[in-house]
PDB file of C-alpha atoms and ligand atoms in Angstrom:
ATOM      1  CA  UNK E 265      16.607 -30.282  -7.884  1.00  0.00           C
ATOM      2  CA  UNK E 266      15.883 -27.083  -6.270  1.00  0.00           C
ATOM      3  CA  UNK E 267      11.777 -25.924  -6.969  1.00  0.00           C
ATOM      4  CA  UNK E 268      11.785 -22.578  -8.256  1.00  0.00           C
ATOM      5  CA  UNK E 269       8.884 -22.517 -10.733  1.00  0.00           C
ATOM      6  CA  UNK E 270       5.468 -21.922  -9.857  1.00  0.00           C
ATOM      7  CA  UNK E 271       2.787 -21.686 -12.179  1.00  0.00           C
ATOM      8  CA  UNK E 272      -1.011 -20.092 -11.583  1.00  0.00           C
ATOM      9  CA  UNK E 273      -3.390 -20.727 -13.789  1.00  0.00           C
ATOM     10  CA  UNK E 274      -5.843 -17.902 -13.327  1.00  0.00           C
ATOM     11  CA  UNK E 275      -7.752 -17.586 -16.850  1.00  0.00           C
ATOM     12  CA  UNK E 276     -11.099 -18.978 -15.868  1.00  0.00           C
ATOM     13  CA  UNK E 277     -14.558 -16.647 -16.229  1.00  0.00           C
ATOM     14  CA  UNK E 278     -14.917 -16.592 -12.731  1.00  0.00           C
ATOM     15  CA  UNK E 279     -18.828 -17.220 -12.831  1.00  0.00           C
ATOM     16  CA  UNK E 280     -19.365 -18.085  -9.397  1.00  0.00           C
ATOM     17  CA  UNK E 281     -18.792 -14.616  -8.368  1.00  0.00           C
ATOM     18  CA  UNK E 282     -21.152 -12.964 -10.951  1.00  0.00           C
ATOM     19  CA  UNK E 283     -22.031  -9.769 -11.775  1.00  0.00           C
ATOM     20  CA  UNK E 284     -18.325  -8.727 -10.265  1.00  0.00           C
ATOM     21  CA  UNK E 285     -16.468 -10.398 -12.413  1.00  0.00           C
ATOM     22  CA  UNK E 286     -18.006  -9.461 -15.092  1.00  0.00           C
ATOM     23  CA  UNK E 287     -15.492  -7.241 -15.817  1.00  0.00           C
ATOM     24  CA  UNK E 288     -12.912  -7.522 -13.574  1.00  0.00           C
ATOM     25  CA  UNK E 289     -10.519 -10.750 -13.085  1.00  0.00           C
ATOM     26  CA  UNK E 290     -12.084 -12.929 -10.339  1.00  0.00           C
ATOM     27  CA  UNK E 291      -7.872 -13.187  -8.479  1.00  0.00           C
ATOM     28  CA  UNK E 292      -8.730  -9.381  -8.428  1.00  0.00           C
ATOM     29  CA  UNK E 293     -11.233  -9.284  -6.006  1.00  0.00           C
ATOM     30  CA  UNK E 294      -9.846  -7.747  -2.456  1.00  0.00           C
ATOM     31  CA  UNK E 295      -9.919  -9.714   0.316  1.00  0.00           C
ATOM     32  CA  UNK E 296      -9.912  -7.004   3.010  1.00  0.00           C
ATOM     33  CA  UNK E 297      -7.808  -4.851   1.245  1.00  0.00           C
ATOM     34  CA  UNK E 298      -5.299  -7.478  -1.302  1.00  0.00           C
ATOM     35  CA  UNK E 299      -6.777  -9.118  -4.559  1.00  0.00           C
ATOM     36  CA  UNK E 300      -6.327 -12.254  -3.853  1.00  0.00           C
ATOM     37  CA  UNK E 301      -4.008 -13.372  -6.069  1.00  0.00           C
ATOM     38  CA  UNK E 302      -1.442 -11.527  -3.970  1.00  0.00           C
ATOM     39  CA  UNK E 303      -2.126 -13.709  -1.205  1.00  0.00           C
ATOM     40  CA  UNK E 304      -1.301 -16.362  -3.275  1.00  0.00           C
ATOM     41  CA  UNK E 305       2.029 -15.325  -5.225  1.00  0.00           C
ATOM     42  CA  UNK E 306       3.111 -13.970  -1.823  1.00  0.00           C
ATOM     43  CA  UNK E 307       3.006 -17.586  -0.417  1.00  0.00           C
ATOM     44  CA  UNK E 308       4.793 -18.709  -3.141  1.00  0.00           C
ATOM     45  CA  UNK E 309       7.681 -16.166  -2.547  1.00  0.00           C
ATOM     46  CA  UNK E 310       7.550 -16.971   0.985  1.00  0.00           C
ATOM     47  CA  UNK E 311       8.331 -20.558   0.103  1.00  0.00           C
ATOM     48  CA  UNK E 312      11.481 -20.030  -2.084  1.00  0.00           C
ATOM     49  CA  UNK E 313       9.884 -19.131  -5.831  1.00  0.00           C
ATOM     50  CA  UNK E 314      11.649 -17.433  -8.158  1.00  0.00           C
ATOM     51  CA  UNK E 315       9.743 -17.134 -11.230  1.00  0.00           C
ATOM     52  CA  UNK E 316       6.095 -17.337 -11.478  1.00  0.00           C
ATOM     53  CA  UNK E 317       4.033 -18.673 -15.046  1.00  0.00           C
ATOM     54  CA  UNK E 318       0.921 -16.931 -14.865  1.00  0.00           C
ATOM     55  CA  UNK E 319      -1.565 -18.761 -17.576  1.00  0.00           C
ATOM     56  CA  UNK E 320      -4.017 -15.661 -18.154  1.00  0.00           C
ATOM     57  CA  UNK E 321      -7.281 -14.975 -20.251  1.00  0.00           C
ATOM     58  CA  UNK E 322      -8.647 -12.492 -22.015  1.00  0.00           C
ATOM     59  CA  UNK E 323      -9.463  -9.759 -19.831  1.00  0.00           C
ATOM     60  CA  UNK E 324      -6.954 -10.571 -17.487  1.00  0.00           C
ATOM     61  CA  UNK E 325      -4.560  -7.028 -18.161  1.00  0.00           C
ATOM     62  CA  UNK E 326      -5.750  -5.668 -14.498  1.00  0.00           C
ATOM     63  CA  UNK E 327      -3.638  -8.712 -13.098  1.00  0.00           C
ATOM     64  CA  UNK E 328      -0.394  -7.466 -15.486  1.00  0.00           C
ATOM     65  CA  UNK E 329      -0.963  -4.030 -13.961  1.00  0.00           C
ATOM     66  CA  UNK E 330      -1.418  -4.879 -10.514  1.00  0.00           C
ATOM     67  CA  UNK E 331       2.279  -6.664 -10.474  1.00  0.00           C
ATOM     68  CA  UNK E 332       3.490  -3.532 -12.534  1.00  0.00           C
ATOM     69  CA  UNK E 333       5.313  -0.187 -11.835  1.00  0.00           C
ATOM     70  CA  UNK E 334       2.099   2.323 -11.584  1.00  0.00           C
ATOM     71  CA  UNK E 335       4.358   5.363 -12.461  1.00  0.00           C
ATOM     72  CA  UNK E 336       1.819   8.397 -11.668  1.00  0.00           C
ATOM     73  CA  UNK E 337       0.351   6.547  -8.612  1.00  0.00           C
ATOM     74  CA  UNK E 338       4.412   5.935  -7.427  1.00  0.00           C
ATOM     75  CA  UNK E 339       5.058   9.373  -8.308  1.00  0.00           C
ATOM     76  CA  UNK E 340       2.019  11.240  -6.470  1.00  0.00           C
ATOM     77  CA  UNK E 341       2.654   9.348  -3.381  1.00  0.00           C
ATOM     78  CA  UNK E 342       5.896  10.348  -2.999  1.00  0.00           C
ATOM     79  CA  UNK E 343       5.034  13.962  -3.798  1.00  0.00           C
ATOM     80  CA  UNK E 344       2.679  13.774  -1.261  1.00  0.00           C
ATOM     81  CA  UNK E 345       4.803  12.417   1.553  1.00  0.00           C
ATOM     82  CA  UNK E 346       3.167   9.085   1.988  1.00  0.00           C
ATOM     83  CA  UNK E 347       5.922   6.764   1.881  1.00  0.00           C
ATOM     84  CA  UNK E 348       4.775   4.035   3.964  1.00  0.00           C
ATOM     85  CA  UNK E 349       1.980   3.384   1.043  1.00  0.00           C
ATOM     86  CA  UNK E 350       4.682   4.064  -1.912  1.00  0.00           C
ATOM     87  CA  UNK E 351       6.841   1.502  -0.603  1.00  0.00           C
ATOM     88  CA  UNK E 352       4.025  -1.390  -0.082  1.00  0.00           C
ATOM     89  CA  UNK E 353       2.862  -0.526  -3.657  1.00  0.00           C
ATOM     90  CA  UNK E 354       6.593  -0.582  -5.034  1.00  0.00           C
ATOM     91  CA  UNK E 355       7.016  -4.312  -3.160  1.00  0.00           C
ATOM     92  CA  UNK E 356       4.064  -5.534  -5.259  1.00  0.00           C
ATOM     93  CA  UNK E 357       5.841  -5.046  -8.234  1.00  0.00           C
ATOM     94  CA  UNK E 358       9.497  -5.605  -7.274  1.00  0.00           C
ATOM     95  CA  UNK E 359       8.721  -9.053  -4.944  1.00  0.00           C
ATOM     96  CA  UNK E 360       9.111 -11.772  -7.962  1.00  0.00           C
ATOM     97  CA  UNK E 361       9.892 -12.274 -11.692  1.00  0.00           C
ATOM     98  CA  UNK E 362       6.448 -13.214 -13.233  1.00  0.00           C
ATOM     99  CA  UNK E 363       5.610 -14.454 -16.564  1.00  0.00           C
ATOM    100  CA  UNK E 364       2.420 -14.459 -18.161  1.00  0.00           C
ATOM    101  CA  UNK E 365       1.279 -16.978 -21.008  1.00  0.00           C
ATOM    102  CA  UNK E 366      -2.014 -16.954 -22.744  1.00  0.00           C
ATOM    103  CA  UNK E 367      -4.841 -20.106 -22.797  1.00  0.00           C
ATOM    104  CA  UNK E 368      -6.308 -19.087 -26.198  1.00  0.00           C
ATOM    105  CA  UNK E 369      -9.181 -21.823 -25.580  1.00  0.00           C
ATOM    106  CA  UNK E 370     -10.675 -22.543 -22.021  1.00  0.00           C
ATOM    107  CA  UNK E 371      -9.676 -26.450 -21.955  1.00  0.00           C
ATOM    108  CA  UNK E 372      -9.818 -27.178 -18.933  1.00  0.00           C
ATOM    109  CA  UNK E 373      -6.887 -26.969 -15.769  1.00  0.00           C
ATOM    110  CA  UNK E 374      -4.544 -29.629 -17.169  1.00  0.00           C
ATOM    111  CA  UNK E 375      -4.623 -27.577 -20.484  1.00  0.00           C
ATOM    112  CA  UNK E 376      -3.779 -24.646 -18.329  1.00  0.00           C
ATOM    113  CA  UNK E 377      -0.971 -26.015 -16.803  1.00  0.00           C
ATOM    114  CA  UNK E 378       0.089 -27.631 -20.085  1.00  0.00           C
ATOM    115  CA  UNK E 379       0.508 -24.246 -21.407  1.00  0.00           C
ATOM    116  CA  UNK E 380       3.176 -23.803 -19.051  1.00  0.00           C
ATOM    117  CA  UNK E 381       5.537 -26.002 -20.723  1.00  0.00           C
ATOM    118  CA  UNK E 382       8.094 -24.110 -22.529  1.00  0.00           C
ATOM    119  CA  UNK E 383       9.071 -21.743 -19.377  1.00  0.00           C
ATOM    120  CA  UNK E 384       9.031 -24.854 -16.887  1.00  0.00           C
ATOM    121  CA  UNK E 385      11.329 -26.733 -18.769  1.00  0.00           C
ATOM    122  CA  UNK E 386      12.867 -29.859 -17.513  1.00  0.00           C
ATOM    123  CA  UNK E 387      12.359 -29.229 -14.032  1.00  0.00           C
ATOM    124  CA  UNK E 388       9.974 -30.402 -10.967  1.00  0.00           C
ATOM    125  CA  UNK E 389       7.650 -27.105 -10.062  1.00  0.00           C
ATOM    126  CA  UNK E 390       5.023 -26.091  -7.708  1.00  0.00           C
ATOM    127  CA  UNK E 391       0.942 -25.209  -9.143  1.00  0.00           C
ATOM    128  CA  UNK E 392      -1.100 -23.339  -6.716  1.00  0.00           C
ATOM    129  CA  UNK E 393      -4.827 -22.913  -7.771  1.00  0.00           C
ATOM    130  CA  UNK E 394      -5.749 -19.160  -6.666  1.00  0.00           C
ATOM    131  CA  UNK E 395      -9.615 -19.675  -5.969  1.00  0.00           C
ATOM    132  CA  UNK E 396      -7.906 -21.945  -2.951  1.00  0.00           C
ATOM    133  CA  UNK E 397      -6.020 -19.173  -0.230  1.00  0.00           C
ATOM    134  CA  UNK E 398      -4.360 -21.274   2.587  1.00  0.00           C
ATOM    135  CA  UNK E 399      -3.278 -19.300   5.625  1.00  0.00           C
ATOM    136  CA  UNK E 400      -0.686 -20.318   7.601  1.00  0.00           C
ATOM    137  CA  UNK E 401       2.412 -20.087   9.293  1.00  0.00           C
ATOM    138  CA  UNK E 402       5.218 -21.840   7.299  1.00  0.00           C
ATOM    139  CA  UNK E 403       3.420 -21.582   4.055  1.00  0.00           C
ATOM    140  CA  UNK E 404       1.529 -24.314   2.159  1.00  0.00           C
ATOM    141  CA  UNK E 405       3.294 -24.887  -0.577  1.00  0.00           C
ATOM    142  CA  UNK E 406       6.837 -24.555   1.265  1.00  0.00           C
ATOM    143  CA  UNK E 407       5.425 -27.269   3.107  1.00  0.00           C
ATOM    144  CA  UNK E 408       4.883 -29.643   0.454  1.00  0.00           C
ATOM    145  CA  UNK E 409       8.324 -28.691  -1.009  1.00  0.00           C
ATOM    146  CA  UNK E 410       9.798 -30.077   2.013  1.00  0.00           C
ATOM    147  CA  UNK E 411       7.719 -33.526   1.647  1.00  0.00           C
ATOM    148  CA  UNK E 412       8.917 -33.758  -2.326  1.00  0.00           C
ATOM    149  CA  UNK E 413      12.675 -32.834  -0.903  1.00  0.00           C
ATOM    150  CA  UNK E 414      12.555 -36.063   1.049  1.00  0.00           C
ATOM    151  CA  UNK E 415      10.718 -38.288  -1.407  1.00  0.00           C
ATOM    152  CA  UNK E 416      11.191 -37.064  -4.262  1.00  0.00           C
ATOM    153  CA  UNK E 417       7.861 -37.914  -5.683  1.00  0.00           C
ATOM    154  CA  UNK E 418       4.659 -35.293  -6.689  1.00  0.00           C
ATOM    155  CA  UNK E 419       3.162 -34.327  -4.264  1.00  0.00           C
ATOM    156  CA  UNK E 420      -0.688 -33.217  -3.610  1.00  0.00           C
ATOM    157  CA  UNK E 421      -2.721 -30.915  -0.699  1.00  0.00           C
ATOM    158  CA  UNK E 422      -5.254 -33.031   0.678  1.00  0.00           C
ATOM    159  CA  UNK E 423      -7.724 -32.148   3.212  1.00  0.00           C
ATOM    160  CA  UNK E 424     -10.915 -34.166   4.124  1.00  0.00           C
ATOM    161  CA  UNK E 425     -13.912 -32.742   3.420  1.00  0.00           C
ATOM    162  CA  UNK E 426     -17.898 -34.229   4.211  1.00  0.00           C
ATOM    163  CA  UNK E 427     -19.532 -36.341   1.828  1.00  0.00           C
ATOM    164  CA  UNK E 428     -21.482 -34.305   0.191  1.00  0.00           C
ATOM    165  CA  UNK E 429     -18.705 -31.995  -0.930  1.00  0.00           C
ATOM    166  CA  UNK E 430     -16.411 -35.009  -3.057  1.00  0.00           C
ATOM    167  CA  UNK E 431     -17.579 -34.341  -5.801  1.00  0.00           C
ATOM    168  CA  UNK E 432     -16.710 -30.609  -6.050  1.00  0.00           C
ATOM    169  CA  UNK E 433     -12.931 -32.051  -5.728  1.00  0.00           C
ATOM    170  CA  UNK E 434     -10.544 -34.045  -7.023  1.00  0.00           C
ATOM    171  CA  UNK E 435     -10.412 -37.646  -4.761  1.00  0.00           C
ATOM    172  CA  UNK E 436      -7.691 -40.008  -3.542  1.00  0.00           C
ATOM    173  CA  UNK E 437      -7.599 -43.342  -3.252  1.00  0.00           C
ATOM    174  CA  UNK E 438      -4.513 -43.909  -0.797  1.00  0.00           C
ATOM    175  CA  UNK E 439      -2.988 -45.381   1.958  1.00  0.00           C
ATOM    176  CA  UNK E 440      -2.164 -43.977   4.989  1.00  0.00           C
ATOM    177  CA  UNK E 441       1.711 -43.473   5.825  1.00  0.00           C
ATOM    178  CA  UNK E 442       1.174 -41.385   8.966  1.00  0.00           C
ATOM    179  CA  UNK E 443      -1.194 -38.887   9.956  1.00  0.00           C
ATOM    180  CA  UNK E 444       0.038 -36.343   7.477  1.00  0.00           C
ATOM    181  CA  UNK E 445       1.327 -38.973   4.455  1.00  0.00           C
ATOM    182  CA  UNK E 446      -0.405 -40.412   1.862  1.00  0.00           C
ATOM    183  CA  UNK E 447       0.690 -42.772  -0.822  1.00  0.00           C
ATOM    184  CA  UNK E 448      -1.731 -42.783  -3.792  1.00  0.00           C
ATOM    185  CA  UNK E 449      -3.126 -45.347  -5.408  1.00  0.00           C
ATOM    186  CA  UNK E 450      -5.314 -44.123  -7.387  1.00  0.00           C
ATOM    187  CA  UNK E 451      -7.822 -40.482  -7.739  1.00  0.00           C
ATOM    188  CA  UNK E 452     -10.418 -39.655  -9.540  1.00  0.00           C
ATOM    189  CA  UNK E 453     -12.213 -36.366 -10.498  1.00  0.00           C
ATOM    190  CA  UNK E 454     -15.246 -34.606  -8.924  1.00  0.00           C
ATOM    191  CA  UNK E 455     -17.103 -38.419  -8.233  1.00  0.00           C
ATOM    192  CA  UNK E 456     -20.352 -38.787  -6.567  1.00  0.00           C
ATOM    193  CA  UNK E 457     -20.245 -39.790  -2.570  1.00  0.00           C
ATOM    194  CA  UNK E 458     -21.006 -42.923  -4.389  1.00  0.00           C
ATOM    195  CA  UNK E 459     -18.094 -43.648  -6.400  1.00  0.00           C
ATOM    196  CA  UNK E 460     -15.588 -41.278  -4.671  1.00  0.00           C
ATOM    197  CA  UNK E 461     -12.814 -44.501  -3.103  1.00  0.00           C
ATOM    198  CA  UNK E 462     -12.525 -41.985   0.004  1.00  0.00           C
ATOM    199  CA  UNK E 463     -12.973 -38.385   1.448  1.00  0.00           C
ATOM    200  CA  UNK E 464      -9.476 -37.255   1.173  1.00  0.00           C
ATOM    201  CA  UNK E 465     -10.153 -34.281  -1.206  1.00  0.00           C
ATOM    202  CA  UNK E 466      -7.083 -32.033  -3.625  1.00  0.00           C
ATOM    203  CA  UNK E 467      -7.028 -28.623  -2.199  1.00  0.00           C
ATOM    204  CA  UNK E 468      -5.294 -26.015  -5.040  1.00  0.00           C
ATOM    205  CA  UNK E 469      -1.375 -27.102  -4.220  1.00  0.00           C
ATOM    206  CA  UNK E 470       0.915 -29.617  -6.251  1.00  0.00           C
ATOM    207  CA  UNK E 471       4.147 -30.523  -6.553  1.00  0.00           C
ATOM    208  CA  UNK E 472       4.714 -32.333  -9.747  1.00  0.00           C
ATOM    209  CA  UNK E 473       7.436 -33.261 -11.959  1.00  0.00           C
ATOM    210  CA  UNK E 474       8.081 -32.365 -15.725  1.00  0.00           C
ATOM    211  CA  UNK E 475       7.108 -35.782 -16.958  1.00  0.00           C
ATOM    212  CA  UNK E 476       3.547 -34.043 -16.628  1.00  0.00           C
ATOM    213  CA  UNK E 477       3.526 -32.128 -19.985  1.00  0.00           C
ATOM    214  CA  UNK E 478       4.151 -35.324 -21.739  1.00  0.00           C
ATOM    215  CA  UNK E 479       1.463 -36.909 -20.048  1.00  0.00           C
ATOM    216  CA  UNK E 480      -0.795 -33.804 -20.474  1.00  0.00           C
ATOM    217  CA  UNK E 481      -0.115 -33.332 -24.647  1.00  0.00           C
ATOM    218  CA  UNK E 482      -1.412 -36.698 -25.108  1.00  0.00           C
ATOM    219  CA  UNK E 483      -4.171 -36.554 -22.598  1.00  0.00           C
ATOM    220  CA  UNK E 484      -7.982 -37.119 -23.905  1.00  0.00           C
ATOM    221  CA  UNK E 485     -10.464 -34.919 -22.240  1.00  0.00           C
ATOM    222  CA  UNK E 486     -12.165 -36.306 -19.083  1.00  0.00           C
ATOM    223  CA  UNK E 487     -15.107 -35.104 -16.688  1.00  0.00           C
ATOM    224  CA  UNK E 488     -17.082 -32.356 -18.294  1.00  0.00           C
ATOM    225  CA  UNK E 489     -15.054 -32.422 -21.278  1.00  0.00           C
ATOM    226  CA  UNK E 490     -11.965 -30.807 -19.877  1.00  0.00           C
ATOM    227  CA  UNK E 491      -8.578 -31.638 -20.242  1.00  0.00           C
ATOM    228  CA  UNK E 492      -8.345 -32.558 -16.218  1.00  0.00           C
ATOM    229  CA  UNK E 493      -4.696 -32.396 -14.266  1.00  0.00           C
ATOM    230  CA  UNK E 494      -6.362 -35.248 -12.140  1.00  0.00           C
ATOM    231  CA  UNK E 495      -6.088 -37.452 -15.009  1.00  0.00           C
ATOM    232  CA  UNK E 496      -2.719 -36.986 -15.886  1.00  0.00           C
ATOM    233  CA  UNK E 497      -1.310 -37.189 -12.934  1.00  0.00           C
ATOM    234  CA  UNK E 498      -3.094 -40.682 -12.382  1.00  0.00           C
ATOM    235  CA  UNK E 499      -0.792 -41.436 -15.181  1.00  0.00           C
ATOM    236  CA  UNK E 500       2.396 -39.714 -13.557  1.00  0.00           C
ATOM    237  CA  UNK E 501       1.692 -42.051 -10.298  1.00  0.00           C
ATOM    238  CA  UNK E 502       2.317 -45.222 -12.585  1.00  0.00           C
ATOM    239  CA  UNK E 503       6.042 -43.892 -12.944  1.00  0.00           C
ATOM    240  CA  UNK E 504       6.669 -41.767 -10.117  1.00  0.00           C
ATOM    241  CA  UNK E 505       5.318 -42.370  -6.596  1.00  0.00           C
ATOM    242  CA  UNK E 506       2.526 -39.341  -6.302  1.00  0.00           C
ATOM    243  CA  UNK E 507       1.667 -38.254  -2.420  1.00  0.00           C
ATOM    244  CA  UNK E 508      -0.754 -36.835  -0.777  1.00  0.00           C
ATOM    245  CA  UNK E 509      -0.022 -34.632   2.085  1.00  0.00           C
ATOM    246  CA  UNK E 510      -2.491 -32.839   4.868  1.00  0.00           C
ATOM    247  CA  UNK E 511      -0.907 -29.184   5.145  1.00  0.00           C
ATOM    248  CA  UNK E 512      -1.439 -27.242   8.206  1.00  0.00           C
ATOM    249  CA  UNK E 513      -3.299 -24.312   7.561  1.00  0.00           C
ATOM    250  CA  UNK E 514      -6.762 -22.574   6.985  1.00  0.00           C
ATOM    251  CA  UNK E 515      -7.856 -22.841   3.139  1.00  0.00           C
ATOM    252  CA  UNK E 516     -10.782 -20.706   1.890  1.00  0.00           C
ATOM    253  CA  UNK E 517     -12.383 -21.187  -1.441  1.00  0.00           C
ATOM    254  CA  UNK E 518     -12.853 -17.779  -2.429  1.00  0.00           C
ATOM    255  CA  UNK E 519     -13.969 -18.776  -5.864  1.00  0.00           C
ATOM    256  CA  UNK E 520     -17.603 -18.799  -4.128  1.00  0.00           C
ATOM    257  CA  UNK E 521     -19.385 -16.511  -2.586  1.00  0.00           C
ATOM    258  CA  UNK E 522     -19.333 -17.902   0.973  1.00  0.00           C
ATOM    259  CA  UNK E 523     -15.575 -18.625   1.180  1.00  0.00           C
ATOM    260  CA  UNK E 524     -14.910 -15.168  -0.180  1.00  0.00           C
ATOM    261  CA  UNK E 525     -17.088 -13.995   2.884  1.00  0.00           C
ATOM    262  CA  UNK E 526     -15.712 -16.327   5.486  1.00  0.00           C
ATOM    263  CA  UNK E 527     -12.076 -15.096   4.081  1.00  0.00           C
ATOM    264  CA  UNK E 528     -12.569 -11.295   4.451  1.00  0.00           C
ATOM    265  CA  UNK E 529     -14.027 -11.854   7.708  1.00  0.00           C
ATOM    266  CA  UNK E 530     -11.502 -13.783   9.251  1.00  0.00           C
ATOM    267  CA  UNK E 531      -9.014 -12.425   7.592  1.00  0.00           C
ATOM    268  CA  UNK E 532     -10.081  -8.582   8.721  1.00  0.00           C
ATOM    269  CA  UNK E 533     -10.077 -10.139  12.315  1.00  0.00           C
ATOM    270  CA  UNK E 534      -6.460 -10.706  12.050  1.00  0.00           C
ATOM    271  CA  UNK E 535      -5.236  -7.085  11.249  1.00  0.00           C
ATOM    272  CA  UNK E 536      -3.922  -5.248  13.585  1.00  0.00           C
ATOM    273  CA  UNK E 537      -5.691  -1.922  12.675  1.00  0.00           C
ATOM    274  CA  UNK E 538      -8.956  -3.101  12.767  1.00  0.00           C
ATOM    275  CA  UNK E 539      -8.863  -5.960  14.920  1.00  0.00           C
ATOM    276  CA  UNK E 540     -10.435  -4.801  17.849  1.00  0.00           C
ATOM    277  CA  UNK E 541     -13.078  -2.427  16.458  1.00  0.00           C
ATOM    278  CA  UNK E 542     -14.125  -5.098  14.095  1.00  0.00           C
ATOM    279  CA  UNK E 543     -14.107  -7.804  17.074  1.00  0.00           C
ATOM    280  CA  UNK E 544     -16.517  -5.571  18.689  1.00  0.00           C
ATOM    281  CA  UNK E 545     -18.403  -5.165  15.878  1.00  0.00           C
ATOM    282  CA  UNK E 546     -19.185  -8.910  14.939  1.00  0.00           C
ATOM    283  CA  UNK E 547     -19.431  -9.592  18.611  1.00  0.00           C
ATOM    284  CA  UNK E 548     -22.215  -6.909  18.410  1.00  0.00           C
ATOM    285  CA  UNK E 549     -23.958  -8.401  15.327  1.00  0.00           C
ATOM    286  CA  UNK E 550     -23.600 -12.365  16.841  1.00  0.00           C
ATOM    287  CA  UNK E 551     -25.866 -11.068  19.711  1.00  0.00           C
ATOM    288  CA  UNK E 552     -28.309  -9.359  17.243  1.00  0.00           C
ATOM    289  CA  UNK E 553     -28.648 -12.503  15.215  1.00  0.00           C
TER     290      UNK E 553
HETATM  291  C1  G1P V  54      -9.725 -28.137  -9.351  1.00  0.00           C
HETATM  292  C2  G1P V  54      -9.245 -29.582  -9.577  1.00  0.00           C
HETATM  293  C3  G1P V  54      -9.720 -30.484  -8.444  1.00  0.00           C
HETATM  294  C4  G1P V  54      -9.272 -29.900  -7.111  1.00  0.00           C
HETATM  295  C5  G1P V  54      -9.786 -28.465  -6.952  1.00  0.00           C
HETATM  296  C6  G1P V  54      -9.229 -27.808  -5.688  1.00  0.00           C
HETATM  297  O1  G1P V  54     -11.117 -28.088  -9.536  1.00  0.00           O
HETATM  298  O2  G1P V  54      -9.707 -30.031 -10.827  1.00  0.00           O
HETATM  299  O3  G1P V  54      -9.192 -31.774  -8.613  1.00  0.00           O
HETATM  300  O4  G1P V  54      -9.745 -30.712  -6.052  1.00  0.00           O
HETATM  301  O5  G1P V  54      -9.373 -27.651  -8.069  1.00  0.00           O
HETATM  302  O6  G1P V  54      -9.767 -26.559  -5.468  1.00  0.00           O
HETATM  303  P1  G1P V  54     -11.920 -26.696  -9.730  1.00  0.00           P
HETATM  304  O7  G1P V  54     -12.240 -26.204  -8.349  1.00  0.00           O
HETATM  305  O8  G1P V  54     -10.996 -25.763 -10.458  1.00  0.00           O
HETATM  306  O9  G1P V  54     -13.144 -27.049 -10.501  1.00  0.00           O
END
């Protein structure tokens, strides 16, 4: 079966990036000139998605707009002549069908997801976490849709990460396959270097199947009293084979404040219109420092 679901939860405070999200949406926040939860529904588009389930907050309406028709903005561009702007601010809004649900209670990310049920339906889908932008050239997620097309079983972004940083993630316990391949045995939650089984860590991309809902309604909570998509889909691997798979790509956590920075920057140094003034510029400041 064809994936052409994606759903994004992005209803969480965003209290990493405090005071600017106080009252703005955290996925609104511009990476060099995008929020960056255009970064992130763009890669989904790029890799086949039809229709996205947005799981929204409250105070989440500047996300709605942004993927809207902006009718006086639309309209004073083109009275003005600039056309090149009116037609990348029409593509925003005209690039994918996108559906937004509410989380009336901040469970937790499996809760988010959960609330994605009724538009899913009975088919396999793809989650992308939008604090986690992955840059690349075939994109992430179409990658991993290409691993579930030949096995058929969820499938998970992993990426190792140092010791000290397991237990900001969720961690596998798996064998190795090949270099890429993982078959899971086993993950667990945010654990201590202590407990975590290895160092593979779950970057923001899964492909799961709709047995998850199931799995999630009945689901106790787990670490910090949050309904946790880690747990259920250590349930999900009992019945269907659950992979993990090392994308290719350059993933930024922009949900702090150093990945946000590291982001812009890099990200800036990869546009054509300011590429070389801005190489200059940090070339400048590296000698300075
Ligand atoms: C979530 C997941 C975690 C995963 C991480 C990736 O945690 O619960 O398993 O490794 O995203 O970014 P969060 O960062 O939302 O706390």
């Amino acid at each position: 079966m064809q994936i052409k679901n994606a759903v994004i939860p992005a209803a969480g405070f965003g209290t990493r990036m405090l005071p600017a999200t106080k009252s703005q949406p955290k996925e609104m926040l511009p990476i060099v000139d995008k929020p960056t939860i255009q970064y992130v529904i763009e890669e989904a588009v790029a890799s086949g998605i039809e229709d996205i389930i947005l799981i929204v907050g409250r105070d989440k309406r500047a996300i709605e707009d942004h993927f809207d028709y902006s009718f006086e903005l639309e309209y004073t561009l083109e009275k003005t002549g600039k056309l090149d702007l009116l037609k990348e601010v029409r593509q925003i809004s005209d690039m994918v069908r996108i559906h937004y649900v509410r989380q009336k209670e901040p469970l937790g990310l499996g809760h988010a997801i959960y609330c994605a049920k009724m538009h899913v339906g009975n088919a396999p889908f793809a989650v992308l976490l939008p604090d986690d932008l992955i840059i690349s050239d075939k994109p992430a997620i179409r990658q991993m849709i290409d691993v579930y097309d030949e096995s058929k079983g969820a499938v998970l972004a992993v990426k190792r990460v140092a010791e000290q940083q397991v237990s900001s993630y969720g961690i596998l316990d798996a064998e190795e396959i090949d270099k890429q391949l993982f078959m899971v045995r086993d993950m667990v939650e945010k654990p201590s270097p202590a407990e975590a089984p290895s160092n593979l860590a779950v970057m923001g991309r899964y492909i799961l199947s709709p047995e998850i809902f199931s799995i999630l309604e009945n689901l106790p909570p787990g670490k910090n009293n949050e309904i946790q998509l880690t747990d259920a889909i250590r349930v999900l691997n009992k019945t269907r084979q659950v992979y993990g798979y090392a994308y290719e790509g350059q993933r930024y956590d922009v949900g702090n404040k150093e990945g946000f920075l590291r982001a812009t920057v890099e990200l800036a140094l990869k546009r054509p219109e300011l590429q070389e003034s801005f190489r200059r510029y940090i070339k400048d400041l590296a000698v300075k420092l």
